[in-house]
Coordinates of N, CA, C and O in Angstrom, one line a residue:
M1 N 93.1 95.7 62.9 CA 92.8 95.1 64.1 C 91.9 96.6 64.7 O 92.5 97.5 64.7
S2 N 90.7 96.2 65.5 CA 89.9 97.2 65.9 C 90.8 97.9 67.3 O 91.5 97.2 67.8
V3 N 90.3 99.0 67.5 CA 90.7 99.7 68.8 C 90.5 98.9 69.9 O 91.4 98.8 71.0
R4 N 89.5 98.4 70.0 CA 89.0 97.5 71.4 C 89.8 96.2 71.3 O 90.3 95.9 72.4
R5 N 90.0 95.6 70.1 CA 90.9 94.4 70.2 C 92.4 94.7 70.6 O 93.0 93.9 71.4
R6 N 92.8 95.8 70.0 CA 94.1 96.3 70.6 C 94.3 96.6 71.9 O 95.3 96.2 72.6
L7 N 93.4 97.4 72.4 CA 93.2 97.5 73.9 C 93.1 96.3 74.7 O 94.0 96.1 75.7
L8 N 92.5 95.2 74.3 CA 92.4 94.0 75.0 C 93.7 93.2 75.0 O 94.1 92.9 75.9
L9 N 94.4 93.2 73.7 CA 95.7 92.7 73.6 C 96.7 93.4 74.5 O 97.4 92.8 75.2
F10 N 96.6 94.7 74.5 CA 97.6 95.7 75.3 C 97.5 95.2 76.7 O 98.3 94.9 77.5
V11 N 96.1 95.1 77.3 CA 95.8 94.8 78.6 C 96.2 93.4 79.0 O 97.0 93.0 80.1
T12 N 96.0 92.4 78.0 CA 96.3 90.9 78.4 C 98.0 91.0 78.5 O 98.6 90.3 79.3
L13 N 98.5 91.5 77.6 CA 100.1 91.5 77.5 C 100.6 92.2 78.6 O 101.5 91.7 79.3
G14 N 100.2 93.3 79.1 CA 100.5 93.9 80.3 C 100.4 93.2 81.5 O 101.4 93.1 82.4
L15 N 99.3 92.6 81.6 CA 99.2 91.8 82.9 C 99.9 90.5 82.8 O 100.5 90.1 83.8
T16 N 100.1 89.8 81.7 CA 101.0 88.6 81.6 C 102.5 89.1 81.9 O 103.1 88.5 82.9
L17 N 102.8 90.2 81.4 CA 104.3 90.7 81.8 C 104.5 91.1 83.2 O 105.3 91.0 83.9
G18 N 103.3 91.7 83.6 CA 103.5 92.2 85.0 C 103.3 91.0 86.1 O 103.9 91.0 87.1
C19 N 102.8 90.0 85.7 CA 102.6 88.7 86.6 C 103.8 87.9 86.4 O 104.1 87.1 87.5
A20 N 104.6 88.0 85.6 CA 105.8 87.1 85.2 C 106.8 87.6 86.3 O 107.8 86.8 86.5
S21 N 106.9 88.9 86.9 CA 108.1 89.3 87.9 C 107.8 88.6 89.1 O 106.8 88.5 89.6
T22 N 108.9 88.0 89.7 CA 108.8 87.5 91.0 C 109.7 88.5 92.0 O 109.9 88.0 93.1
K23 N 110.1 89.4 91.5 CA 110.8 90.4 92.5 C 110.0 91.1 93.4 O 109.2 92.0 92.8
P24 N 110.1 91.2 94.5 CA 109.2 92.0 95.5 C 109.7 93.4 95.5 O 110.7 93.7 95.2
T25 N 108.7 94.2 95.6 CA 109.0 95.7 95.7 C 108.4 96.3 96.9 O 107.7 95.8 97.7
A26 N 109.1 97.4 97.3 CA 108.6 98.1 98.6 C 107.6 99.2 98.3 O 107.2 100.0 99.0
T27 N 107.0 99.0 97.2 CA 105.9 100.0 96.6 C 104.6 99.6 97.2 O 104.2 98.4 97.2
P28 N 103.8 100.6 97.7 CA 102.5 100.1 98.2 C 101.7 99.5 97.0 O 101.9 100.0 95.7
P29 N 100.8 98.6 97.1 CA 100.2 98.0 95.9 C 99.3 99.2 95.2 O 98.7 100.0 95.8
T30 N 99.4 99.0 93.8 CA 98.8 99.9 93.1 C 97.5 99.4 92.5 O 97.4 98.0 92.4
E31 N 96.5 99.9 92.2 CA 95.2 99.3 92.0 C 95.4 98.6 90.8 O 96.1 98.9 89.6
P32 N 94.8 97.4 90.6 CA 94.8 96.6 89.4 C 94.1 97.4 88.3 O 93.2 98.1 88.6
G33 N 94.6 97.4 87.1 CA 94.0 98.0 86.0 C 94.8 99.5 85.9 O 94.3 100.2 85.2
A34 N 95.6 99.9 86.6 CA 96.4 101.1 86.5 C 96.9 101.4 85.3 O 96.6 102.6 84.7
L35 N 97.6 100.6 84.7 CA 98.0 101.0 83.2 C 97.2 101.2 82.3 O 97.1 102.1 81.3
E36 N 96.2 100.4 82.4 CA 94.9 100.5 81.5 C 94.3 101.9 81.8 O 93.8 102.5 80.8
R37 N 93.9 102.1 83.1 CA 93.3 103.6 83.2 C 94.2 104.7 82.6 O 93.6 105.5 82.0
V38 N 95.5 104.5 82.8 CA 96.4 105.6 82.3 C 96.2 105.7 80.7 O 95.9 106.8 80.2
A39 N 96.3 104.4 80.2 CA 96.1 104.4 78.7 C 94.9 105.0 78.1 O 94.8 105.6 77.1
L40 N 93.6 104.6 78.8 CA 92.4 105.4 78.7 C 92.3 106.7 78.5 O 91.8 107.4 77.7
V41 N 93.1 107.4 79.5 CA 93.0 108.7 79.6 C 94.0 109.4 78.6 O 93.8 110.4 78.0
H42 N 95.3 108.9 78.7 CA 96.4 109.4 77.9 C 96.6 108.9 76.6 O 97.4 109.6 75.8
G43 N 96.3 107.6 76.3 CA 96.4 107.1 74.9 C 97.5 106.2 75.0 O 97.9 105.5 74.1
G44 N 98.3 106.1 76.0 CA 99.5 105.0 76.4 C 99.8 105.2 77.7 O 99.3 106.1 78.6
A45 N 100.6 104.3 78.1 CA 101.0 104.3 79.5 C 102.5 104.3 79.7 O 103.2 103.6 80.2
G46 N 103.1 105.4 79.2 CA 104.5 105.8 79.4 C 105.0 106.1 80.7 O 104.1 106.3 81.5
P47 N 106.2 106.1 81.0 CA 106.6 106.6 82.5 C 106.2 107.7 82.9 O 106.0 107.7 84.1
W48 N 106.1 108.8 82.3 CA 105.7 110.1 82.7 C 104.3 110.2 83.2 O 103.9 110.7 84.3
A49 N 103.4 109.6 82.3 CA 101.9 109.4 82.7 C 101.7 108.5 83.8 O 101.0 108.8 84.8
V50 N 102.5 107.5 83.8 CA 102.4 106.5 85.0 C 103.0 107.2 86.3 O 102.5 106.9 87.5
A51 N 104.0 108.0 86.1 CA 104.5 108.6 87.4 C 103.3 109.6 87.9 O 103.2 109.7 89.1
G52 N 102.6 110.2 87.1 CA 101.6 111.3 87.4 C 100.4 110.4 88.0 O 100.0 110.6 89.1
Y53 N 100.3 109.1 87.6 CA 99.2 108.3 88.4 C 99.5 108.0 89.6 O 98.7 107.9 90.6
R54 N 100.8 107.5 89.7 CA 101.4 107.2 91.0 C 101.2 108.5 92.1 O 100.9 108.3 93.2
M55 N 101.8 109.6 91.7 CA 101.5 110.7 92.3 C 100.1 111.0 92.8 O 99.8 111.4 93.7
G56 N 99.1 110.9 91.7 CA 97.7 111.1 92.1 C 97.2 110.0 93.1 O 96.2 110.4 94.0
E57 N 97.6 108.9 93.0 CA 97.1 108.0 93.9 C 97.6 108.2 95.3 O 96.8 108.2 96.4
H58 N 98.9 108.5 95.3 CA 99.5 109.0 96.8 C 98.8 110.2 97.4 O 98.5 110.2 98.4
A59 N 98.4 111.2 96.5 CA 97.7 112.4 97.2 C 96.6 112.1 97.5 O 96.0 112.6 98.6
L60 N 95.7 111.2 96.9 CA 94.4 110.9 97.4 C 94.5 110.4 98.6 O 93.5 110.6 99.7
Q61 N 95.3 109.3 98.9 CA 95.4 108.7 100.1 C 95.8 109.6 101.2 O 95.4 109.7 102.3
Q62 N 96.8 110.7 100.9 CA 97.3 111.6 102.0 C 96.1 112.5 102.3 O 96.1 113.1 103.4
L63 N 95.3 113.0 101.4 CA 94.2 114.0 101.5 C 92.9 113.3 102.0 O 92.0 114.1 102.3
G64 N 92.8 112.0 102.0 CA 91.8 111.3 102.4 C 90.5 111.5 101.5 O 89.3 111.7 101.9
L65 N 90.8 111.6 100.3 CA 89.8 111.8 99.1 C 89.6 110.6 98.3 O 90.6 110.0 97.9
P66 N 88.3 110.3 97.8 CA 88.1 109.3 97.0 C 88.3 109.9 95.5 O 88.4 110.9 95.1
R67 N 88.6 108.9 94.6 CA 88.7 109.1 93.2 C 87.4 109.8 92.7 O 86.3 109.4 93.1
G68 N 87.5 110.7 91.9 CA 86.3 111.6 91.3 C 85.7 112.6 92.2 O 84.8 113.2 92.0
S69 N 86.4 113.0 93.4 CA 85.9 113.9 94.3 C 85.8 115.2 93.7 O 86.9 115.7 93.2
F70 N 84.8 116.1 93.8 CA 85.0 117.5 93.3 C 85.5 118.4 94.6 O 85.8 119.6 94.2
K71 N 85.9 117.7 95.6 CA 86.7 118.4 96.6 C 88.1 118.6 96.2 O 88.9 119.4 96.7
L72 N 88.6 117.8 95.2 CA 90.0 117.9 94.8 C 90.2 118.8 93.8 O 89.5 118.9 92.8
E73 N 91.3 119.5 93.9 CA 91.9 120.4 93.1 C 93.3 120.0 92.6 O 94.1 119.8 93.5
V74 N 93.6 119.8 91.2 CA 94.8 119.3 90.8 C 95.3 120.6 89.9 O 94.8 121.0 88.9
I75 N 96.6 121.1 90.3 CA 97.3 122.1 89.5 C 98.6 121.5 89.0 O 99.5 121.2 89.9
H76 N 98.8 121.3 87.7 CA 100.2 120.8 87.3 C 100.9 121.9 86.7 O 100.4 122.7 85.7
H77 N 102.2 122.1 87.0 CA 103.0 123.1 86.5 C 104.0 122.3 85.6 O 104.8 121.5 86.2
S78 N 104.5 122.8 84.5 CA 105.4 122.1 83.7 C 105.6 123.0 82.3 O 104.7 123.7 81.9
P79 N 106.8 122.7 81.7 CA 106.9 123.5 80.4 C 105.8 122.7 79.4 O 105.4 121.6 79.6
A80 N 105.5 123.4 78.4 CA 104.5 122.9 77.5 C 105.3 121.8 76.5 O 105.5 122.3 75.4
Q81 N 105.7 121.0 77.1 CA 106.6 119.8 76.3 C 106.1 118.4 76.7 O 105.7 118.5 77.9
V82 N 105.9 117.7 75.7 CA 105.4 116.3 76.1 C 106.5 115.7 76.9 O 107.6 115.9 76.8
Q83 N 106.0 114.8 77.7 CA 106.8 114.1 78.9 C 106.5 114.9 80.1 O 105.8 114.1 81.1
Y84 N 106.7 116.1 80.2 CA 106.5 117.0 81.5 C 105.1 117.1 81.5 O 104.5 117.0 82.6
T85 N 104.2 117.3 80.4 CA 102.7 117.5 80.6 C 102.2 116.0 80.8 O 101.0 116.0 81.1
C86 N 102.7 115.2 80.2 CA 102.2 113.7 80.4 C 101.8 113.5 81.9 O 100.8 112.7 82.2
V87 N 102.5 114.0 82.9 CA 102.2 113.8 84.2 C 100.7 114.2 84.6 O 99.9 113.6 85.4
A88 N 100.4 115.3 83.9 CA 99.0 115.7 84.2 C 97.9 114.8 84.0 O 96.8 114.4 84.5
D89 N 98.1 114.0 82.8 CA 97.0 113.1 82.3 C 97.2 111.8 83.2 O 96.1 111.2 83.5
G90 N 98.3 111.4 83.7 CA 98.3 110.3 84.8 C 97.8 110.8 86.1 O 96.9 110.0 86.6
A91 N 98.0 112.0 86.5 CA 97.2 112.5 87.7 C 95.7 112.5 87.5 O 95.0 112.2 88.3
A92 N 95.3 112.9 86.4 CA 93.8 112.8 85.9 C 93.2 111.3 86.0 O 92.2 111.2 86.6
A93 N 94.0 110.3 85.4 CA 93.5 109.0 85.3 C 93.5 108.4 87.0 O 92.5 107.6 87.3
A94 N 94.4 108.9 87.7 CA 94.3 108.4 89.0 C 93.2 109.1 90.1 O 92.6 108.5 90.8
T95 N 93.0 110.5 89.7 CA 92.2 111.2 90.7 C 90.7 111.3 90.2 O 89.7 111.6 90.9
G96 N 90.5 111.3 89.0 CA 89.3 111.6 88.3 C 89.2 113.2 87.9 O 88.2 113.7 87.6
A97 N 90.2 113.9 88.3 CA 90.1 115.4 87.9 C 90.1 115.6 86.6 O 90.6 114.8 85.8
S98 N 89.4 116.6 86.0 CA 89.3 116.9 84.6 C 89.2 118.4 84.4 O 88.6 119.1 85.2
L99 N 89.5 118.7 83.2 CA 89.3 120.2 82.7 C 87.8 120.4 82.8 O 87.4 121.5 83.2
G100 N 86.9 119.4 82.3 CA 85.5 119.8 82.3 C 84.9 120.1 83.7 O 83.9 120.7 83.9
K101 N 85.5 119.4 84.7 CA 84.9 119.6 86.1 C 85.5 120.8 86.7 O 85.1 121.1 88.0
L102 N 86.3 121.3 85.9 CA 87.1 122.6 86.4 C 88.0 122.3 87.8 O 88.2 123.3 88.5
N103 N 88.5 121.0 87.9 CA 89.2 120.7 89.1 C 90.6 120.3 88.6 O 91.4 119.8 89.4
L104 N 91.1 120.6 87.4 CA 92.4 120.1 86.8 C 92.8 121.4 86.0 O 92.0 122.0 85.1
S105 N 94.0 122.0 86.3 CA 94.5 122.8 85.3 C 96.0 122.7 85.2 O 96.7 122.1 85.9
L106 N 96.4 123.2 84.0 CA 97.7 123.2 83.6 C 98.5 124.7 83.6 O 97.8 125.5 83.0
V107 N 99.5 124.7 84.3 CA 100.2 126.2 84.3 C 101.6 125.9 83.6 O 102.3 124.9 84.0
T108 N 101.8 126.7 82.6 CA 103.1 126.5 82.0 C 104.2 127.1 82.9 O 104.2 128.3 83.4
A109 N 105.3 126.3 83.1 CA 106.4 126.5 83.9 C 107.5 126.8 83.0 O 107.6 126.3 81.9
P110 N 108.6 127.6 83.4 CA 109.7 127.8 82.4 C 110.6 126.9 82.2 O 111.2 126.9 81.2
A111 N 110.8 126.0 83.1 CA 111.8 125.0 82.8 C 111.3 123.6 83.3 O 110.6 123.4 84.2
P112 N 112.0 122.4 82.7 CA 111.7 121.1 83.1 C 111.7 120.9 84.7 O 111.0 120.2 85.3
E113 N 112.8 121.5 85.4 CA 112.9 121.3 86.9 C 111.9 121.8 87.7 O 111.8 121.7 88.8
D114 N 111.1 122.8 87.1 CA 110.0 123.4 87.8 C 108.7 122.6 87.5 O 107.6 123.0 88.2
T115 N 108.8 121.2 87.0 CA 107.7 120.5 87.0 C 107.3 119.8 88.4 O 108.0 119.4 89.1
A116 N 106.0 120.1 88.6 CA 105.3 119.8 90.0 C 103.8 119.9 89.9 O 103.2 120.6 89.0
T117 N 103.2 119.1 90.7 CA 101.7 118.9 90.7 C 101.4 119.1 92.1 O 101.7 118.4 93.1
T118 N 100.3 120.0 92.3 CA 99.7 120.3 93.5 C 98.4 119.7 93.7 O 97.7 119.9 92.7
F119 N 98.0 119.0 94.6 CA 96.8 118.4 95.0 C 96.3 118.9 96.1 O 97.0 119.1 97.1
R120 N 95.1 119.6 96.1 CA 94.6 120.3 97.2 C 93.0 119.9 97.6 O 92.2 119.8 96.6
N121 N 92.9 119.7 98.8 CA 91.4 119.5 99.2 C 90.9 120.7 99.4 O 91.2 121.6 100.2
R122 N 89.8 121.1 98.4 CA 89.2 122.5 98.7 C 88.5 122.7 100.1 O 88.2 123.8 100.3
D123 N 87.9 121.7 100.5 CA 87.1 121.8 101.7 C 88.1 122.1 103.0 O 87.8 123.0 103.8
T124 N 89.3 121.6 103.1 CA 90.2 121.7 104.3 C 91.3 122.6 104.0 O 92.0 122.9 104.9
G125 N 91.6 122.8 102.7 CA 92.7 123.6 102.3 C 94.1 122.8 102.5 O 95.1 123.5 102.0
Q126 N 94.0 121.6 102.8 CA 95.2 120.9 102.9 C 95.7 120.6 101.6 O 94.9 120.3 100.5
S127 N 97.0 120.6 101.3 CA 97.5 120.4 99.9 C 98.9 119.7 100.0 O 99.5 119.7 101.0
L128 N 99.2 119.0 98.8 CA 100.5 118.4 98.8 C 100.8 118.5 97.4 O 100.4 118.6 96.4
T129 N 102.4 119.0 97.4 CA 102.8 119.2 95.9 C 103.8 118.0 95.8 O 104.8 118.1 96.6
L130 N 104.1 117.5 94.6 CA 104.8 116.5 94.3 C 105.5 116.6 93.0 O 104.9 117.2 92.1
R131 N 106.7 116.2 92.8 CA 107.4 116.4 91.6 C 108.1 115.1 91.4 O 108.5 114.3 92.3
P132 N 108.4 114.9 90.1 CA 109.4 113.8 89.6 C 110.6 113.7 90.4 O 111.1 114.8 90.5
S133 N 111.0 112.6 91.0 CA 112.3 112.5 91.7 C 113.5 112.8 90.7 O 113.5 112.5 89.5
S134 N 114.6 113.2 91.2 CA 115.8 113.4 90.3 C 116.2 112.0 89.6 O 116.6 112.0 88.4
S135 N 116.1 111.0 90.4 CA 116.5 109.7 89.8 C 115.5 109.3 88.8 O 115.8 108.6 87.8
F136 N 114.0 109.6 89.0 CA 113.1 109.3 88.0 C 113.5 110.0 86.6 O 113.5 109.6 85.6
V137 N 113.8 111.4 86.8 CA 114.1 112.2 85.6 C 115.2 111.7 85.0 O 115.3 111.7 83.7
Q138 N 116.4 111.3 85.7 CA 117.6 110.9 85.1 C 117.3 109.6 84.2 O 117.8 109.4 83.1
R139 N 116.5 108.9 84.8 CA 116.3 107.4 84.2 C 115.3 107.5 83.1 O 115.3 106.6 82.1
F140 N 114.3 108.4 83.1 CA 113.3 108.4 82.2 C 113.1 109.4 81.1 O 112.0 109.5 80.5
R141 N 114.0 110.4 81.2 CA 113.8 111.5 80.4 C 114.3 111.0 78.8 O 115.2 110.2 78.6
D142 N 113.4 111.3 78.0 CA 113.6 110.9 76.6 C 113.6 109.7 76.2 O 114.4 109.1 75.5
V143 N 112.8 108.7 76.8 CA 112.5 107.4 76.6 C 112.1 107.2 75.1 O 111.2 107.9 74.7
P144 N 112.8 106.3 74.2 CA 112.3 106.3 72.9 C 111.0 105.6 72.9 O 110.4 104.9 73.6
R145 N 110.1 106.3 71.8 CA 108.7 105.9 71.8 C 108.3 104.3 71.8 O 107.5 104.0 72.4
E146 N 109.4 103.7 71.2 CA 109.1 102.1 71.1 C 109.3 101.5 72.5 O 108.9 100.5 72.7
K147 N 109.7 102.1 73.5 CA 110.1 101.7 74.8 C 109.2 102.3 75.9 O 109.5 101.9 77.0
L148 N 108.1 103.0 75.5 CA 107.4 103.8 76.5 C 106.5 102.8 77.3 O 106.4 102.9 78.6
G149 N 105.9 101.8 76.6 CA 105.0 101.0 77.5 C 106.0 100.2 78.4 O 105.6 99.9 79.5
E150 N 107.0 99.7 78.0 CA 107.8 98.8 79.0 C 108.4 99.8 80.1 O 108.3 99.3 81.4
A151 N 108.7 100.9 79.8 CA 109.1 101.9 80.9 C 108.1 102.3 81.8 O 108.0 102.3 83.1
G152 N 106.7 102.4 81.4 CA 105.6 102.6 82.1 C 105.3 101.6 83.1 O 105.2 101.6 84.3
R153 N 105.6 100.4 82.7 CA 105.4 99.0 83.6 C 106.6 99.1 84.6 O 106.1 98.8 85.8
V154 N 107.7 99.5 84.4 CA 108.8 99.6 85.3 C 108.2 100.7 86.4 O 108.5 100.4 87.6
V155 N 107.9 101.8 85.9 CA 107.4 102.9 86.9 C 106.4 102.5 87.9 O 106.5 102.8 89.0
L156 N 105.7 101.6 87.3 CA 104.5 101.1 88.2 C 105.1 100.3 89.3 O 104.4 100.3 90.5
S157 N 106.1 99.7 89.2 CA 106.6 98.9 90.2 C 107.7 99.5 91.1 O 108.3 98.7 92.2
L158 N 108.1 100.6 90.7 CA 109.2 101.3 91.5 C 108.7 101.7 92.9 O 107.5 102.2 93.1
P159 N 109.6 101.9 94.0 CA 109.1 102.4 95.1 C 108.8 103.9 95.0 O 109.4 104.5 94.0
D160 N 107.9 104.3 95.8 CA 107.4 105.9 95.7 C 108.7 106.8 95.7 O 108.7 107.8 94.7
A161 N 109.6 106.6 96.3 CA 110.8 107.6 96.5 C 111.5 107.6 95.3 O 112.3 108.5 94.8
D162 N 111.5 106.6 94.2 CA 112.2 106.4 93.0 C 111.4 107.2 91.9 O 111.9 107.3 90.9
V163 N 110.2 107.5 92.2 CA 109.2 108.1 91.1 C 109.1 109.7 91.5 O 109.1 110.2 90.6
F164 N 108.7 109.9 92.8 CA 108.4 111.4 93.1 C 108.9 111.5 94.4 O 109.1 110.7 95.3
E165 N 108.9 112.8 94.8 CA 109.3 113.4 96.0 C 108.2 114.5 96.3 O 107.7 115.2 95.5
T166 N 108.2 114.8 97.7 CA 107.3 116.0 98.2 C 108.2 117.3 98.1 O 109.3 117.4 98.5
V167 N 107.5 118.2 97.6 CA 108.0 119.6 97.5 C 107.7 120.5 98.8 O 106.5 120.4 99.2
A168 N 108.6 120.8 99.5 CA 108.4 121.5 100.9 C 107.4 122.8 100.5 O 107.7 123.6 99.5
P169 N 106.4 123.2 101.5 CA 105.6 124.3 101.2 C 106.5 125.6 101.4 O 107.4 125.8 101.7

């Protein structure tokens, strides 16, 4: 099966499963196609990448910047370990920041609890630092590979406070 057909199947399955839920959430609406956008940047839409996406969306709204803005700077701090670094890809998918545009950087942090992402408006200096919430970390640490997609869909529907929190300046 070609990559394009697999992606189409993944998108269709994700939309079908996402539409099957009748449970309302207190989450602000996430842009349609969010899981697909994460998967295109990251290669999959697991919980940590989706959390990064949610953080990036929130930051853009708070900073008043559009996706793809060169005014945005994103600095992700985490250990050099998969799941913690996945947040950076999710943030890139939401914001359009990238290594090539020199507005996305990864800084190695000593421990998992130091994982945090700073979003800064270069023009105004306004910044916002977000980190995965403790309830998110407990629930989604070390999700088995075969359950990553399902967990990513869950993260997309959770209230913001169950996914991330603001780090005091």
